[in-house]
Amino acid sequence: MKVKYKKIAFSLFAALVVPSMLSAQDAKMNKFIEDLMKKMTLEEKLGQLNLVTAGEATTGTAVSTDVEAKIKKSEIGGIFSMSTPSRIRKAQELAVHQSRLKIPILFGMDVIHGYRTIFPIPLALSASWDMPLIEQTARIAAIEATADGIQWAYSPMVDVSRDPRWGRISEGSGEDTYLGAKVAVAMIKGLQGDNLAAANTVAACVKHFALYGAAEAGRDYSSTDMSLHRMYNEYLPPYKAALDAGAATIMTSFNDINGVPATANKWLLTDVLRKQWGFKGMVVSDYTSVNELIDHGLGDLQAVSALSLNAGLDMDMVGEGFLTTLKKSLSEGKVTQKRIDEACRYILELKYKLGLFEDPFRYCDEDRAKNEIYTKEHLAKAREAATKTFVLLKNDNKALPLQKKGTVAVIGPLANTGSNMPGTWSVSADHANTPSLVEGMKEALGDKVKILTHIGSNLVSDAAYQERATMFGRTIARDNRPESEIINEALNTAKQADVIVAALGEASEMSGESSSRTELDIPKTQQNLLKALLQTGKPVVLVLFTGRPLTLTWEQENVPAILNVWFGGTETGKAVADVLFGDVNPSGKITATFPKNVGQIPIYYAHKNTGRPLAKDGWFQKFRSNYLDVDNEPLYPFGYGLSYTTFDYSDIQLDNKTLTANGKINASVTLKNAGDYDGEEVVQLYIQDVVGSITRPVKELKGFQKVFLKKGESRTVNFTLSVEDLKFYNADLKFVAEPGDFNVFIGTNSRDNKKATFVLK
Ligand code: BGC
């Protein structure tokens, strides 16, 4: 298929852009900004386009310099990674008292899954499938961040990813477009509330635009090359959903997209973002992503800065190419005054909407910082949230829940490291004072259960690898004795216990930025420990820490119970105790497929059929699409997760077998809690467009409901389907539903479900 970017952009633009009336509020803002901009020199305008870091936390090699002098010279529009009301007040005072036009500074921060009270990592939060809960976590993050002076959060990350080698899969909502879009909306609502100017809301920044999660080979920052209909159908909707929900800003991504890196991609930043989607907020680069265009091979700093501005980028993070080269480019006719003004205007509008012109110190309230950060209520929500994200992957013979009595040995390198509990991208956490798994469990269990503990093994046997995997103070003790000696000592501890909890997996910095892996198993030395623990004959529960899907084929075969706790945030330890001992019944379901081995990647449920699918169940079938050495099935499918109870699904009832253009179909199942515990189930609805003008996925999530049922209780769960649920972007990138046969599936995960059929007329 040959489709030209320009042509598509034009037709969608014509169809989608609707002229809007200016509200009185907008008119007032426009007047204010126009008056201000009339007074601004070119240098002052370029200053607004410059975002610097305070150097407290950086994610690249460049660090901003001479920040104070630059504020006074109006060379800075925003600062990020600076916190506390007093520091922010000081910097803001320089801007509003000592710069010529007294334009306030915008203060940003990576507030990803909590601020000081840390919630589970985003991949874990998505596994809760609980949108109100996700919104509440974002709300609390915004309250704490604003209480500490921040007005702009670099969140949510909505990059769809189907490659668990990519470390940043931990920061998003996994592989699914539909679920990703729902989470994006919940996050925007939580962060921004309904009034950006309120002192406890932040401007959100959707990232990373675009397709960052599709990096080739799962290697961070690597290229993406993707068909337009895959982009429109599978990767772009979560960004669009976040913007439609009112996200104030968006961040470009580091990667190359079909030959043009996102930060310089005019088709993406102007044709799609502005013209097709009508986005009116501000576009910021990622950390030095303008400068990185030099290494992408697009020219020198002056050339790449001009390219990015012309593409539609408004604010330059850390690199200072805009600040130092655009004046020259303007004089040489390489950029226009109009485009500089436009970029400056977007930034000033954001400041206006945040209320900074009215009161630049609106977010500098010492009392709020004392009273609203790390409160009891926030910690209670963090504990609740963590329990809802844990995924019970295996539970043979009802090994879990444990009884609150006797002695438990918590063994493994993740047992006694508080700093690893918050997970990656928790820059404002107090890592040194976060309780470890064992500390949290002890606090939750009191003297009902005696807890013994031992490191059991190193994180990885290679000391240099361990160092790379435990950066930024996320320490894990290292024992330099031979592996067998450490394991033997651990076994002595284990033998004194009734039950062994093996606390194994990744350190928190083994996922996140620049933390890609080519092997996704639990490191060998930890596996050796696990094998030795199993040989004791005592009950063993694997409490798995991970920021991504791992390959757990051996563990699935050999360990009776596996509870995946991701990185659960500040209250991890207590939450693990809540679930292990049955105070909370686990209800999380994975949102990214767990493969059997790395060679199956990318593996995701919403794949296309091939012309040679397996002719019957099983494997191996010659001249069919499969492997010689492993079957096609994942270890755990998307949407999978067990409970201490069991849920029975009835067949699907459809109130109509035919859907018309303006009609609706009700699809329902009766769900019964047939087990011994009260519990929550995520009921999932998928559809399949059986015949299409282009190939369509074998299944696509189109609805889900989280349902609580007491043991023995039944309930009918209803879903309403309309034509909108059946639409997709066709070969001409028109968003259409095509008449014909559809399958609908409802069930407990993407694999195990009931099926019914209907026809779209
Ligand atoms: C990351 C962004 C982050 C930015 C600022 C970059 O390295 O890709 O997600 O917001 O740094 O810290």
PDB file of N, CA and C and ligand atoms in Angstrom, residues 57-60 80-81 109-110 112 154 157 168 171 207-208 212 221 251 254 286-287 317 425 513, ligand 1:
ATOM      1  N   ALA A  57      18.084  15.788  39.513  1.00  0.00           N
ATOM      2  CA  ALA A  57      17.993  14.453  38.930  1.00  0.00           C
ATOM      3  C   ALA A  57      18.038  14.623  37.430  1.00  0.00           C
ATOM      4  N   THR A  58      18.904  13.918  36.786  1.00  0.00           N
ATOM      5  CA  THR A  58      18.975  14.042  35.341  1.00  0.00           C
ATOM      6  C   THR A  58      18.886  12.661  34.720  1.00  0.00           C
ATOM      7  N   THR A  59      18.437  12.635  33.494  1.00  0.00           N
ATOM      8  CA  THR A  59      18.271  11.344  32.836  1.00  0.00           C
ATOM      9  C   THR A  59      19.114  11.266  31.571  1.00  0.00           C
ATOM     10  N   GLY A  60      20.065  12.165  31.483  1.00  0.00           N
ATOM     11  CA  GLY A  60      20.951  12.124  30.331  1.00  0.00           C
ATOM     12  C   GLY A  60      22.311  12.605  30.769  1.00  0.00           C
ATOM     13  N   PHE A  80      12.985  21.992  35.418  1.00  0.00           N
ATOM     14  CA  PHE A  80      12.432  20.762  35.972  1.00  0.00           C
ATOM     15  C   PHE A  80      13.410  20.082  36.910  1.00  0.00           C
ATOM     16  N   SER A  81      12.818  19.235  37.754  1.00  0.00           N
ATOM     17  CA  SER A  81      13.547  18.519  38.804  1.00  0.00           C
ATOM     18  C   SER A  81      14.050  19.446  39.894  1.00  0.00           C
ATOM     19  N   MET A 109       8.357  18.210  36.704  1.00  0.00           N
ATOM     20  CA  MET A 109       9.001  17.072  37.392  1.00  0.00           C
ATOM     21  C   MET A 109       8.451  15.762  36.819  1.00  0.00           C
ATOM     22  N   ASP A 110       9.245  14.728  36.903  1.00  0.00           N
ATOM     23  CA  ASP A 110       8.753  13.399  36.524  1.00  0.00           C
ATOM     24  C   ASP A 110       7.961  12.814  37.686  1.00  0.00           C
ATOM     25  N   ILE A 112       5.557  10.189  38.185  1.00  0.00           N
ATOM     26  CA  ILE A 112       5.110   9.112  37.304  1.00  0.00           C
ATOM     27  C   ILE A 112       4.100   8.186  37.997  1.00  0.00           C
ATOM     28  N   TYR A 154       5.497  15.125  34.091  1.00  0.00           N
ATOM     29  CA  TYR A 154       5.794  14.424  32.836  1.00  0.00           C
ATOM     30  C   TYR A 154       5.157  13.046  32.856  1.00  0.00           C
ATOM     31  N   MET A 157       2.768   8.196  30.747  1.00  0.00           N
ATOM     32  CA  MET A 157       3.418   7.566  29.615  1.00  0.00           C
ATOM     33  C   MET A 157       2.427   6.588  29.005  1.00  0.00           C
ATOM     34  N   ARG A 168      11.361   0.158  29.369  1.00  0.00           N
ATOM     35  CA  ARG A 168      10.348   1.154  29.705  1.00  0.00           C
ATOM     36  C   ARG A 168       8.926   0.618  29.568  1.00  0.00           C
ATOM     37  N   GLU A 171       6.870   1.477  32.477  1.00  0.00           N
ATOM     38  CA  GLU A 171       6.321   2.820  32.706  1.00  0.00           C
ATOM     39  C   GLU A 171       4.991   3.061  32.037  1.00  0.00           C
ATOM     40  N   LYS A 207       3.349  11.304  27.107  1.00  0.00           N
ATOM     41  CA  LYS A 207       4.609  10.960  26.456  1.00  0.00           C
ATOM     42  C   LYS A 207       4.627   9.487  26.108  1.00  0.00           C
ATOM     43  N   HIS A 208       5.483   9.086  25.195  1.00  0.00           N
ATOM     44  CA  HIS A 208       6.425   9.885  24.417  1.00  0.00           C
ATOM     45  C   HIS A 208       5.936   9.813  22.994  1.00  0.00           C
ATOM     46  N   TYR A 212       7.320   5.213  20.841  1.00  0.00           N
ATOM     47  CA  TYR A 212       8.583   4.928  21.531  1.00  0.00           C
ATOM     48  C   TYR A 212       8.624   3.470  21.995  1.00  0.00           C
ATOM     49  N   TYR A 221      15.699   3.700  22.829  1.00  0.00           N
ATOM     50  CA  TYR A 221      15.994   4.789  21.891  1.00  0.00           C
ATOM     51  C   TYR A 221      16.116   4.324  20.440  1.00  0.00           C
ATOM     52  N   MET A 251       4.979  15.346  25.084  1.00  0.00           N
ATOM     53  CA  MET A 251       6.441  15.276  24.927  1.00  0.00           C
ATOM     54  C   MET A 251       6.786  14.414  23.717  1.00  0.00           C
ATOM     55  N   PHE A 254      12.245  10.008  21.613  1.00  0.00           N
ATOM     56  CA  PHE A 254      13.620  10.012  21.121  1.00  0.00           C
ATOM     57  C   PHE A 254      13.758   9.339  19.748  1.00  0.00           C
ATOM     58  N   ASP A 286      11.888  15.661  24.402  1.00  0.00           N
ATOM     59  CA  ASP A 286      12.437  14.890  25.517  1.00  0.00           C
ATOM     60  C   ASP A 286      13.848  15.411  25.784  1.00  0.00           C
ATOM     61  N   TYR A 287      14.453  14.848  26.795  1.00  0.00           N
ATOM     62  CA  TYR A 287      15.742  15.313  27.313  1.00  0.00           C
ATOM     63  C   TYR A 287      16.818  15.340  26.215  1.00  0.00           C
ATOM     64  N   MET A 317      13.988  20.761  25.742  1.00  0.00           N
ATOM     65  CA  MET A 317      14.394  20.307  27.073  1.00  0.00           C
ATOM     66  C   MET A 317      15.918  20.127  27.159  1.00  0.00           C
ATOM     67  N   TRP A 425      11.564   5.152  38.106  1.00  0.00           N
ATOM     68  CA  TRP A 425      10.897   6.450  37.967  1.00  0.00           C
ATOM     69  C   TRP A 425      10.102   6.837  39.208  1.00  0.00           C
ATOM     70  N   GLU A 513      14.120   3.398  32.133  1.00  0.00           N
ATOM     71  CA  GLU A 513      14.884   3.951  31.002  1.00  0.00           C
ATOM     72  C   GLU A 513      16.260   3.328  30.885  1.00  0.00           C
TER      73      GLU A 513
HETATM   74  C1  BGC B   1      12.746  10.577  29.674  1.00  0.00           C
HETATM   75  C2  BGC B   1      11.430  11.272  29.921  1.00  0.00           C
HETATM   76  C3  BGC B   1      11.545  12.191  31.107  1.00  0.00           C
HETATM   77  C4  BGC B   1      12.673  13.161  30.869  1.00  0.00           C
HETATM   78  C5  BGC B   1      12.869  14.159  31.996  1.00  0.00           C
HETATM   79  C6  BGC B   1      13.918  11.529  29.654  1.00  0.00           C
HETATM   80  O1  BGC B   1      15.124  10.840  29.666  1.00  0.00           O
HETATM   81  O2  BGC B   1      12.668   9.879  28.451  1.00  0.00           O
HETATM   82  O3  BGC B   1      10.430  10.313  30.128  1.00  0.00           O
HETATM   83  O4  BGC B   1      10.336  12.853  31.322  1.00  0.00           O
HETATM   84  O5  BGC B   1      13.877  12.433  30.728  1.00  0.00           O
HETATM   85  O6  BGC B   1      13.390  13.564  33.117  1.00  0.00           O
END
